[in-house]
């Protein structure tokens, strides 16, 4: 209990010595700190962050040794195969950003973002402890949606690892089911006025249409988007889970990524949902993703963010990982 109280004191968004907070609103910095405390430890975020495989991460080496010690009993078919790049002309990210901006200019006034997302994902679990998940887990499909009146729904379905991306349909009686009768892991609906109680600040922060403002917003919501490209991609991934962007927001995302100057064109690719995309690769050199490759997939015409994939770039025999092994992937749908 003492440790938890100290953690709360360290994240106190309104320290008693900084003014009569009960008589006025929190400052932006205080609200950001409160948001990080309340929503920073999202269930899937820890899986993404434990993919830090730099040589100096001793704690991770211990975690990997622990969780992968029984990996031999897990069927190899459960591990997805890395996406294969196709040869051909490489499209610079700046050019794709221009295409996205052209699409945005042709968009109508009602072509805006929507709260919620449809995501198909897989993560290699690094959890430890007696109740830890197995090191390899099946793909999951996440569907969240929020209406203007604050009502909404969320569902998580375990999907077939050999046939990812099977469609999810909404029955007339209001229930969700998958065509292949996938296992529903979680399903909840919320009445009007519930959004503020069951969703984070990110889901209520409309995505900016300016690339610089978008990066600032990601830094404000997630705290480290300005620390490097790795952190920026992590923040963007988390934010994309909260919102489905429209053409103008998509153009801002594409331009923001182009402005980093660190995502290099890698070729055409067909993603796990059968969509054609352009792949852009970042090989971490900031220490946090040393030994891993992040591949961002964008629609070659509209610039829509289709997904990303993280793979190992060098053999790690102590952990039975080989160069090219997939650590995680995410694929977003409209």
XYZ file of C-alpha atoms in Angstrom, residues 123-297:
175
model
C 1.292 -9.369 -29.745
C 3.908 -11.710 -28.374
C 3.133 -11.737 -24.695
C 5.967 -10.882 -22.305
C 3.924 -11.115 -19.143
C 5.424 -12.936 -16.147
C 4.034 -14.443 -12.981
C 1.870 -17.439 -12.090
C -1.150 -16.054 -13.981
C 0.825 -14.899 -17.017
C -0.532 -15.398 -20.497
C 1.376 -17.836 -22.735
C 4.215 -16.259 -24.730
C 2.279 -16.696 -27.974
C -1.353 -15.623 -28.156
C -3.977 -15.822 -30.888
C -4.922 -12.719 -32.882
C -7.631 -10.510 -31.450
C -10.145 -8.231 -33.080
C -11.108 -5.064 -31.193
C -14.187 -3.017 -32.061
C -15.008 0.170 -30.161
C -17.555 2.829 -31.044
C -18.885 5.945 -29.340
C -21.962 7.897 -30.384
C -22.622 11.612 -30.109
C -24.801 11.083 -27.021
C -21.995 9.286 -25.187
C -23.405 5.791 -25.662
C -21.154 3.164 -27.131
C -19.902 -0.394 -27.231
C -16.685 -2.365 -27.138
C -15.916 -5.944 -28.051
C -12.868 -8.197 -28.280
C -12.958 -11.397 -30.313
C -10.280 -14.088 -30.605
C -9.800 -14.722 -34.324
C -8.466 -17.633 -36.341
C -4.659 -17.182 -36.631
C -4.753 -18.847 -40.061
C -7.525 -16.540 -41.310
C -7.104 -13.120 -39.665
C -9.478 -10.308 -40.356
C -12.676 -12.317 -40.754
C -15.607 -9.889 -40.678
C -17.565 -9.081 -37.554
C -21.277 -8.425 -37.975
C -23.965 -6.817 -35.842
C -27.143 -8.887 -35.554
C -30.652 -7.438 -35.550
C -31.041 -8.235 -31.858
C -28.095 -5.977 -31.016
C -25.508 -8.713 -30.442
C -22.143 -9.056 -32.143
C -20.806 -12.232 -33.694
C -18.108 -13.230 -36.161
C -18.738 -15.087 -39.377
C -16.361 -17.837 -38.285
C -17.916 -17.963 -34.808
C -14.767 -16.661 -33.162
C -14.659 -16.627 -29.386
C -15.969 -13.390 -27.889
C -13.566 -12.458 -25.100
C -15.252 -9.236 -24.061
C -18.455 -7.439 -25.048
C -20.033 -4.468 -23.321
C -22.487 -1.749 -24.290
C -22.825 1.608 -22.540
C -25.851 3.905 -22.256
C -25.954 7.570 -23.229
C -23.610 9.755 -21.211
C -21.139 6.962 -20.527
C -18.259 8.043 -22.751
C -16.565 10.219 -20.164
C -16.718 7.409 -17.606
C -15.490 4.500 -19.734
C -13.132 6.065 -22.262
C -9.895 7.980 -21.893
C -9.143 11.598 -22.649
C -7.751 10.585 -26.042
C -11.140 9.374 -27.254
C -12.586 12.800 -26.425
C -9.751 14.798 -28.007
C -10.595 15.360 -31.668
C -7.592 14.589 -33.910
C -5.951 17.755 -35.305
C -5.712 18.289 -39.058
C -2.347 20.050 -38.809
C 0.718 17.756 -38.587
C 2.553 19.894 -36.034
C -0.536 20.145 -33.847
C -1.035 16.397 -34.168
C 2.463 15.671 -32.891
C 1.940 18.129 -30.038
C -1.356 16.439 -29.170
C 0.253 12.999 -29.154
C 2.974 14.310 -26.836
C 0.379 15.869 -24.576
C -1.697 12.685 -24.366
C 1.080 10.105 -24.166
C 3.969 12.104 -22.794
C 6.857 10.882 -24.958
C 5.935 11.356 -28.626
C 8.657 13.993 -28.937
C 11.364 11.669 -27.603
C 12.012 9.949 -30.938
C 10.424 8.119 -33.854
C 9.880 4.944 -31.833
C 7.871 6.819 -29.235
C 6.002 8.769 -31.893
C 4.899 5.565 -33.622
C 3.803 4.084 -30.311
C 1.742 7.170 -29.503
C 0.211 7.218 -32.985
C -0.719 3.553 -32.662
C -2.443 4.174 -29.326
C -4.280 7.191 -30.683
C -5.391 5.313 -33.816
C -6.986 2.767 -31.493
C -9.182 5.586 -30.157
C -10.142 7.275 -33.446
C -10.830 6.407 -37.073
C -9.501 9.463 -38.936
C -11.099 11.147 -41.913
C -9.196 12.346 -44.996
C -7.941 15.572 -43.393
C -6.713 13.806 -40.265
C -5.124 11.125 -42.459
C -3.232 13.801 -44.388
C -1.907 15.201 -41.109
C -0.705 11.734 -40.065
C 1.062 11.131 -43.380
C 2.748 14.552 -43.344
C 3.803 14.147 -39.706
C 5.436 10.805 -40.511
C 7.123 12.255 -43.590
C 8.499 15.153 -41.557
C 10.414 12.775 -39.279
C 12.721 11.952 -42.188
C 13.384 8.540 -40.617
C 10.775 6.276 -42.220
C 12.298 4.869 -45.403
C 10.268 3.437 -48.313
C 10.610 -0.349 -48.437
C 8.253 -1.381 -51.243
C 4.731 -2.578 -51.846
C 3.098 -5.078 -49.506
C -0.184 -6.923 -49.098
C -1.279 -6.719 -45.485
C -2.986 -9.428 -43.435
C -6.400 -8.212 -44.504
C -5.533 -8.552 -48.192
C -5.109 -4.817 -48.801
C -2.408 -3.333 -51.021
C -0.160 -0.874 -49.235
C 3.163 0.922 -49.278
C 5.585 -0.039 -46.518
C 7.879 2.395 -44.704
C 10.511 1.097 -42.328
C 12.184 2.513 -39.260
C 15.105 0.694 -37.708
C 15.527 2.000 -34.210
C 18.787 3.726 -33.400
C 17.645 5.546 -30.260
C 18.343 2.585 -27.953
C 14.702 1.771 -27.219
C 14.190 -0.378 -30.318
C 17.740 -1.460 -31.073
C 17.490 -4.841 -32.758
C 13.941 -4.355 -34.049
C 12.318 -3.052 -37.218
C 9.064 -1.135 -37.303
C 7.167 -1.236 -40.577
C 4.319 1.224 -41.133
C 1.844 0.396 -43.919
